[in-house]
Short mmCIF file of C-alpha atoms in Angstrom, two decimals:
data_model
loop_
_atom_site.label_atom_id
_atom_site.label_comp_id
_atom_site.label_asym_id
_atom_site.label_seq_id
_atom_site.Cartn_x
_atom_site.Cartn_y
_atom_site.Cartn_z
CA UNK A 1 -9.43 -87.33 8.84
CA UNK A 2 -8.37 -85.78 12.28
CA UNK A 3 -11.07 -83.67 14.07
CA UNK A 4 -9.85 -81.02 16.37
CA UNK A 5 -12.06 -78.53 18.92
CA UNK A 6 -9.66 -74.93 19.19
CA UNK A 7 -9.67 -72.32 22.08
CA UNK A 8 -7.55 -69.93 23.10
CA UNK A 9 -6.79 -69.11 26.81
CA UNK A 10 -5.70 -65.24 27.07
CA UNK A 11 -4.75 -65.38 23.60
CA UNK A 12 -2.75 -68.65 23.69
CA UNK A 13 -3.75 -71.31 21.30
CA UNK A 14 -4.93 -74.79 22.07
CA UNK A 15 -5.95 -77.48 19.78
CA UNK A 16 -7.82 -80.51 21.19
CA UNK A 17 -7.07 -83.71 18.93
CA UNK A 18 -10.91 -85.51 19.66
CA UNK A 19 -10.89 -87.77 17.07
CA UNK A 20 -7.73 -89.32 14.55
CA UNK A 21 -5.06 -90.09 16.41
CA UNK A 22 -4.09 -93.86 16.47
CA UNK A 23 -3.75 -95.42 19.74
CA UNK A 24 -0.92 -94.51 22.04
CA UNK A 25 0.76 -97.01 24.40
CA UNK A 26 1.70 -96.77 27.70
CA UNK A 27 0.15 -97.31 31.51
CA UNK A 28 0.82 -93.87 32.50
CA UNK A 29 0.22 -90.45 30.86
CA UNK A 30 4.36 -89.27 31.68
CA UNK A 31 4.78 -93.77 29.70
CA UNK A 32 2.76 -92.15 26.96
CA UNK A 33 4.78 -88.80 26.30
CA UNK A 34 7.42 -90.92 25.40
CA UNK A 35 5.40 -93.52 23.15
CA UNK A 36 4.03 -90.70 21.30
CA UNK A 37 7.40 -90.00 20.05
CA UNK A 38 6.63 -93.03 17.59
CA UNK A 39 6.38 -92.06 13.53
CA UNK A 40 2.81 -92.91 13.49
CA UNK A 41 1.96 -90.76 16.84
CA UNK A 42 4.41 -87.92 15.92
CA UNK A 43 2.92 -87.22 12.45
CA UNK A 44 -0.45 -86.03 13.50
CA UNK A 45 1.53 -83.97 15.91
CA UNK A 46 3.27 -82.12 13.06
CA UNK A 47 0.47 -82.35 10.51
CA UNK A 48 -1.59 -80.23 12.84
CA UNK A 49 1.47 -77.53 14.21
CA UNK A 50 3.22 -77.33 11.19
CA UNK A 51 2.22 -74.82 8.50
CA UNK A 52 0.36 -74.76 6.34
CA UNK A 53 -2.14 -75.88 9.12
CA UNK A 54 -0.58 -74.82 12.29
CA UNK A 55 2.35 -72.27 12.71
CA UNK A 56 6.03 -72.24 14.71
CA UNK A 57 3.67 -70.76 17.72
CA UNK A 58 0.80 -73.41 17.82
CA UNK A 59 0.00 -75.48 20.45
CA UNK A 60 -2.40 -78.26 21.45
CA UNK A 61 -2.67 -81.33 22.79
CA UNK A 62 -3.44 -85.32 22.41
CA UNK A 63 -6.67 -86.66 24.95
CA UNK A 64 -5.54 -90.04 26.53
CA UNK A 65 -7.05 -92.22 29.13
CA UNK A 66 -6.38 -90.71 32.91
CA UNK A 67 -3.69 -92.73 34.94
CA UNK A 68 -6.86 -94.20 37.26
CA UNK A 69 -10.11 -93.27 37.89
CA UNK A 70 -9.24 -90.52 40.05
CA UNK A 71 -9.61 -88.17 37.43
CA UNK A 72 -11.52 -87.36 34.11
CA UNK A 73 -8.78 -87.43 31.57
CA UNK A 74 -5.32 -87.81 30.27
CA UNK A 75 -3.35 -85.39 28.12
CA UNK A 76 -0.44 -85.26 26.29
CA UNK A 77 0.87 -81.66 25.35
CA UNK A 78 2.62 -80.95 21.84
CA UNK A 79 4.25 -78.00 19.68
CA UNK A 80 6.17 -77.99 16.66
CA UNK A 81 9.10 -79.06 18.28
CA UNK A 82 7.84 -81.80 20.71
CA UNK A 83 5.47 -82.86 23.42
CA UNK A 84 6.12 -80.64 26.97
CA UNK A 85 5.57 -82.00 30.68
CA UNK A 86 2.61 -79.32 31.34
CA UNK A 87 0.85 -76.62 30.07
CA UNK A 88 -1.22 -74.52 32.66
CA UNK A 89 -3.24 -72.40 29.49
CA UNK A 90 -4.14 -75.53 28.00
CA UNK A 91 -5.62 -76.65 31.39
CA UNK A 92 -7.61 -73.95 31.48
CA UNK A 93 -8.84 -74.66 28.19
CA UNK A 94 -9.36 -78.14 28.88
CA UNK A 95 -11.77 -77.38 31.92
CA UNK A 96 -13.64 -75.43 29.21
CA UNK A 97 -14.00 -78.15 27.12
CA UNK A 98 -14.88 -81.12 29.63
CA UNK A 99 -17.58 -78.76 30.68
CA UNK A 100 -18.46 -77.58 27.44
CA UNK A 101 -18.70 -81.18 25.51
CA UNK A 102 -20.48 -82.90 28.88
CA UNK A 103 -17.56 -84.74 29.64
CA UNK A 104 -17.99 -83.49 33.29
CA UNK A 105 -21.26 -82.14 34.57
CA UNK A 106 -21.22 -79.16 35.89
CA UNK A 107 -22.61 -76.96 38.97
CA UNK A 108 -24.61 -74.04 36.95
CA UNK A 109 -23.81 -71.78 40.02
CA UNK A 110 -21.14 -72.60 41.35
CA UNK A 111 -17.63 -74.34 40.86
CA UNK A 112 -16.50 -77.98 39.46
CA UNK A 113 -13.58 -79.67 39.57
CA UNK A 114 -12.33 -81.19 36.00
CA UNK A 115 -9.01 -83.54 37.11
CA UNK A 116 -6.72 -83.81 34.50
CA UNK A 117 -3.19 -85.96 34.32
CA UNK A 118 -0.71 -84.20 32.68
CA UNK A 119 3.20 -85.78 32.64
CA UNK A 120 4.17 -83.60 35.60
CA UNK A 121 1.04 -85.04 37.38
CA UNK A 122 -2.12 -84.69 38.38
CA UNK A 123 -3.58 -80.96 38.25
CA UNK A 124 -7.32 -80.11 38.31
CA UNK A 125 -9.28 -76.92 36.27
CA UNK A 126 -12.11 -75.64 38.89
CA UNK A 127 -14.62 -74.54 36.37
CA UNK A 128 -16.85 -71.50 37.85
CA UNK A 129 -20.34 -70.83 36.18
CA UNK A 130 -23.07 -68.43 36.88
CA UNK A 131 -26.18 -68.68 35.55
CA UNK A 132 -24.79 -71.81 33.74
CA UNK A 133 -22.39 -70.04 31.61
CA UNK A 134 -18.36 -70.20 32.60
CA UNK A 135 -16.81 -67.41 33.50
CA UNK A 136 -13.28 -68.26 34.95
CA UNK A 137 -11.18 -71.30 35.49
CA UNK A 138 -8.35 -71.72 37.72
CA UNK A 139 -5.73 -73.60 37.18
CA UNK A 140 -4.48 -75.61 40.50
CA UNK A 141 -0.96 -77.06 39.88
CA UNK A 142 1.42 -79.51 40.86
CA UNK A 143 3.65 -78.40 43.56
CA UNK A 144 6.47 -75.29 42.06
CA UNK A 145 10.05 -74.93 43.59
CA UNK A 146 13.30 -73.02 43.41
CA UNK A 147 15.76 -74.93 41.85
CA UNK A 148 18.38 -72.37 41.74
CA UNK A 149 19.25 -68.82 42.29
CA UNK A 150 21.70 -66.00 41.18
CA UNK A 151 23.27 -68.60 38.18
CA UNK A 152 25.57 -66.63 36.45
CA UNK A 153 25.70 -66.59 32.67
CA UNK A 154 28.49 -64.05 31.35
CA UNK A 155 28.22 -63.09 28.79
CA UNK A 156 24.69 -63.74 27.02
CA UNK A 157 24.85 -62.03 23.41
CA UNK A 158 27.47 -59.57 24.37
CA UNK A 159 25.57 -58.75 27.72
CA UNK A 160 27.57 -59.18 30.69
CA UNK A 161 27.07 -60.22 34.35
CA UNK A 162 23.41 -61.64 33.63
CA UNK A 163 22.05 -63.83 36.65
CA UNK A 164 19.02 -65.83 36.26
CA UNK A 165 16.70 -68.24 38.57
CA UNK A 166 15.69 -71.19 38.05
CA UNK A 167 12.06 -72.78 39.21
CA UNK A 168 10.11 -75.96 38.54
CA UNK A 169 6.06 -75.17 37.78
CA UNK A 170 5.90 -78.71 36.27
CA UNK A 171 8.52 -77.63 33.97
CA UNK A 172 11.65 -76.16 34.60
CA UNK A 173 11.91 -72.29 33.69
CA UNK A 174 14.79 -69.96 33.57
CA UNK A 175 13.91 -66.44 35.17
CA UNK A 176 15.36 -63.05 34.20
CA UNK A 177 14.58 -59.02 34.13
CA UNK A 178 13.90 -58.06 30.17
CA UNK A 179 15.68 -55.02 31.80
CA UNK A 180 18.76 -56.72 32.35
CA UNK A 181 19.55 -56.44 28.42
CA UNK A 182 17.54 -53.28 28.30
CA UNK A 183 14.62 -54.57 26.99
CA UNK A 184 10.97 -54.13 28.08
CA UNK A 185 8.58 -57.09 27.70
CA UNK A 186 7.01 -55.15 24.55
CA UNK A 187 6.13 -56.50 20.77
CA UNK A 188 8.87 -53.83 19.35
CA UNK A 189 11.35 -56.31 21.47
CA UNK A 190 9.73 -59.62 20.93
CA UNK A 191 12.76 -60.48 18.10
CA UNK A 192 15.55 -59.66 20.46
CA UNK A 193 13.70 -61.53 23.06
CA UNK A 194 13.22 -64.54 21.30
CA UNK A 195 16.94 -64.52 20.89
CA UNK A 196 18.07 -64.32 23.83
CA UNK A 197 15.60 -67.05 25.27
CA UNK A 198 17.55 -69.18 22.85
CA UNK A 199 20.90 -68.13 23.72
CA UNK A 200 20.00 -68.32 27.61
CA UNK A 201 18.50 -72.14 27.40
CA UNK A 202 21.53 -72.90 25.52
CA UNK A 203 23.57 -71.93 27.60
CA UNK A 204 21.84 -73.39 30.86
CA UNK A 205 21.50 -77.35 29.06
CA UNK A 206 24.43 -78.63 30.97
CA UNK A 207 23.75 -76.98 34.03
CA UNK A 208 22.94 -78.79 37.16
CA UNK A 209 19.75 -77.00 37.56
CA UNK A 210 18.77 -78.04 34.09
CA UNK A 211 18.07 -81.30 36.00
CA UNK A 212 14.68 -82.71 37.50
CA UNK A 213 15.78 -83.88 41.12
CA UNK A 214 13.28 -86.74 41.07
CA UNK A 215 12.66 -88.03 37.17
CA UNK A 216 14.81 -87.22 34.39
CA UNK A 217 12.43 -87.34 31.95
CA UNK A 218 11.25 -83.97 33.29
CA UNK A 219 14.36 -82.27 32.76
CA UNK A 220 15.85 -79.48 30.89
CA UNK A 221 15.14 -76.23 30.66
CA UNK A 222 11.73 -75.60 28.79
CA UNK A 223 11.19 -71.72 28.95
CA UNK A 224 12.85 -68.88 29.65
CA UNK A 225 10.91 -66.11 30.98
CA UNK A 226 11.29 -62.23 30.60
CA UNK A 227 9.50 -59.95 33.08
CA UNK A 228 9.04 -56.59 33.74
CA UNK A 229 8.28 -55.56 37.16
CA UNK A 230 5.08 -52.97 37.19
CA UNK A 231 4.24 -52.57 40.88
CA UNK A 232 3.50 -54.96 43.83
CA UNK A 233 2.11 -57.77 42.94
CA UNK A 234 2.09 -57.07 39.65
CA UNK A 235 4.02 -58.07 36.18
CA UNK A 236 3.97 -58.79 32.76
CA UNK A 237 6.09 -61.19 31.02
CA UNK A 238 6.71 -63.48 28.02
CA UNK A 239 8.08 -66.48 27.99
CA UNK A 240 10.30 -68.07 25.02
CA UNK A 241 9.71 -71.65 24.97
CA UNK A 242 11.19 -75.23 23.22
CA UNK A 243 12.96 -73.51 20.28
CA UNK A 244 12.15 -69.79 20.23
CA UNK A 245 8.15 -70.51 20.60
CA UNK A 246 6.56 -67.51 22.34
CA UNK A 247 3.43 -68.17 24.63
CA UNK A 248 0.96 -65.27 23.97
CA UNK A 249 -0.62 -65.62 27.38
CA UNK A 250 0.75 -65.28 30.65
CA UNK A 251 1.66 -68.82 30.61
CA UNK A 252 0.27 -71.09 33.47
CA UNK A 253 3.18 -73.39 35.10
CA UNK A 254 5.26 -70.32 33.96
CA UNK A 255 3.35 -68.35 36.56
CA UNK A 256 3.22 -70.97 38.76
CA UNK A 257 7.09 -71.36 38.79
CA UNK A 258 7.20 -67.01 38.73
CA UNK A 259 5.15 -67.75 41.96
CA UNK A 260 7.84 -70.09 43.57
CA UNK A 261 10.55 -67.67 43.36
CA UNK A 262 8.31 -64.72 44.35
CA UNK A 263 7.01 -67.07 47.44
CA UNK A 264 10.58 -67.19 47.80
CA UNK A 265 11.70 -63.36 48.17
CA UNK A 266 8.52 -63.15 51.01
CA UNK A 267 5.77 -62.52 48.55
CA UNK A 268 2.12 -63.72 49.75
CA UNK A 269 -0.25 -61.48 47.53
CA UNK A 270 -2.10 -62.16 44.50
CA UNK A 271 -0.14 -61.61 41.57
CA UNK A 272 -1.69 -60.00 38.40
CA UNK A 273 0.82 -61.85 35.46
CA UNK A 274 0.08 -59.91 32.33
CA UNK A 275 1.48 -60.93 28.66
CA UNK A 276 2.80 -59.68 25.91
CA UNK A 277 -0.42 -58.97 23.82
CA UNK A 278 -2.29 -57.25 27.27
CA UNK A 279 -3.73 -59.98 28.92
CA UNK A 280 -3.46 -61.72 32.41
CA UNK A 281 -3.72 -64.38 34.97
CA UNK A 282 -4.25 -63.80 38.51
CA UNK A 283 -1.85 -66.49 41.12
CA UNK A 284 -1.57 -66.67 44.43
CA UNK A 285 -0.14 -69.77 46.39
CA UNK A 286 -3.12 -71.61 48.11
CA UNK A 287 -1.19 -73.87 50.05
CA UNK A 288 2.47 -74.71 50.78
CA UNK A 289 3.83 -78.20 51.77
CA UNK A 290 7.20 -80.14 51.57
CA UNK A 291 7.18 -80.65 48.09
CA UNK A 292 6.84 -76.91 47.55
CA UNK A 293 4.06 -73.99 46.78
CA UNK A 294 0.72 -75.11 45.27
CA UNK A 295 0.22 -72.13 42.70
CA UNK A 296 -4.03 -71.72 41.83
CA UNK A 297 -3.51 -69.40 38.37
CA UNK A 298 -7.33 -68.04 37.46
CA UNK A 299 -7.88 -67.37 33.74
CA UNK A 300 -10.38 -68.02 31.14
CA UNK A 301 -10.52 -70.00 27.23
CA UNK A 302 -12.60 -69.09 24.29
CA UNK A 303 -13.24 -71.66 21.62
CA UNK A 304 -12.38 -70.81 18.18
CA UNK A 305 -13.29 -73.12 16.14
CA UNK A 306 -14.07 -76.74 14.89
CA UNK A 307 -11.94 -78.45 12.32
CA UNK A 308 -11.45 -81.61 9.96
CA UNK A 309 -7.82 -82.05 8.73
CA UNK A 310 -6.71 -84.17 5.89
CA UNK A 311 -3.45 -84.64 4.39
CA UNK A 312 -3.77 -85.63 0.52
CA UNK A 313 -1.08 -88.85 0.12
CA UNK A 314 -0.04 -86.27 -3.28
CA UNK A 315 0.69 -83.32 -1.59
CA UNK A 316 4.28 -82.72 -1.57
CA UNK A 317 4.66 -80.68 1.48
CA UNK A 318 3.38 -84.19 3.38
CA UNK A 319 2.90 -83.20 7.19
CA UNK A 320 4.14 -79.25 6.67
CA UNK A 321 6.83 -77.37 7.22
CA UNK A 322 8.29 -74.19 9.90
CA UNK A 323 10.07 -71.10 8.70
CA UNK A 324 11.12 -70.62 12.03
#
């Protein structure tokens, strides 16, 4: 029996493993990420993402012990086709949870600081509550950077002369226009999107960029993201992620890495980051230091639900399945 808490952050999902999963080795939450690879670790991963209890979208995460006392939990992120290195809507929703299940206690006017260690590093959720209820989180992330600019892919399914940027928000994301295959970041273009997110991490995997400049096992390109531009300081975009997985909200290290390259071009606003079903964040860079920009991303998570899974040793569709 696995036991699972669900939110959603801006429309993202996020399932919180609390109880079910065996052990998982390792001294360090990044030593972990790769231990969880392991048949035993890995099947609760699909048996919760993969239909028929999960879907080629969901997303969630494994709790594990912090790296040291310095902060108030461990967590290892998954989706149907793996674990990532960070995940800035599930920290969000993780700062709801630590507050909501007593795991931290919190100020009931006024903000807390939930510290999380993620395989990219240490990150913390600032939980803010009035009157004792919470009503935003932000997100403070590991330093973001420009890998690369102006990379030239030509041609990209038939298109052309596409350029895109590269940026590190504790992944590594590939940046371009929708507009540049005359798209708009729009449901009636999600398809076409989704496509070309695969085409364009394809075609960036052997790519210098494509390469963490201080630990390889934070490499490769993990998202590709489409914006629109909608006025100053303002965008929406989606971003296609592992293999053709679309993040519903804004996407946290995604803005964080959207923030980098905007930091970049002279930007020092507050940047409202919609998504494709409406929602948003709101970034801004609250510090800046060698390493790079330290993007703060406010949102908020809504839990969903509370859930027992079993897998029946007769069913023949074992851990599930993906159409997609």
């Amino acid at each position: 029996m696995i036991e699972t808490i669900d939110y959603h952050t801006a429309g993202e999902p996020f399932r919180i493993v609390v109880a079910g999963v065996p052990g998982i080795a390792g001294d360090t939450v990044l030593e972990r990420r790769e231990a969880a690879r392991a048949p035993e670790i890995d099947a609760v991963r699909r048996l919760l993402c993969h239909e028929p209890r999960g879907h080629a979208d969901m997303y969630g995460c494994f709790l594990v012990p912090p790296d040291d006392p310095g902060a108030h939990l461990g967590v290892l992120f998954w989706h149907k086709d793996g674990y990532s290195t960070a995940c800035g809507h599930g920290t969000i929703a993780l700062g709801v949870y630590a507050v909501d299940s007593g795991l931290v206690k919190a100020d009931p006017d006024g903000e807390t600081d939930v510290v999380v260690d993620v395989p990219s590093g240490r990150v913390t959720a600032r939980v803010r509550c009035v009157a004792g209820r919470i009503e935003a989180v932000t997100f403070r992330n590991v330093p973001s950077y420009v890998l690369a600019r102006g990379i030239r892919l030509d041609p990209v399914s038939g298109v052309p002369g596409i350029t895109v940027d590269v940026a590190y928000g504790g992944a590594l994301y590939a940046s371009v226009p929708a507009a540049a295959f005359g798209l708009s970041v729009v449901p009636e273009h999600l398809t076409e999107l989704i496509a070309l997110g695969r085409a364009i991490k394809a075609a960036l995997a052997d790519h210098p960029a494509a390469r963490h400049p201080g630990d390889d096992r934070l490499s490769g390109i993990y998202g590709v993201i489409f914006h629109d531009e909608l006025g100053p300081g303002h965008q929406r975009n989606v971003t296609v992620f592992a293999d053709g997985e679309v993040d519903r909200s804004p996407c946290g290290s995604g803005t964080a890495a959207r923030l980098a390259l905007l930091h970049d071009d002279g930007f020092t606003g507050t940047l409202v980051h919609e998504s494709i079903v409406g929602t948003s964040f709101r970034a801004r860079v609250a510090e800046v230091t060698d390493e790079g920009v330290v993007a703060e991303v406010e949102g908020m998570a809504y839990r969903t639900g509370d859930h027992r899974f079993a897998l029946d040793p007769r069913d023949p569709v074992g851990t599930g399945f993906t159409l997609r």
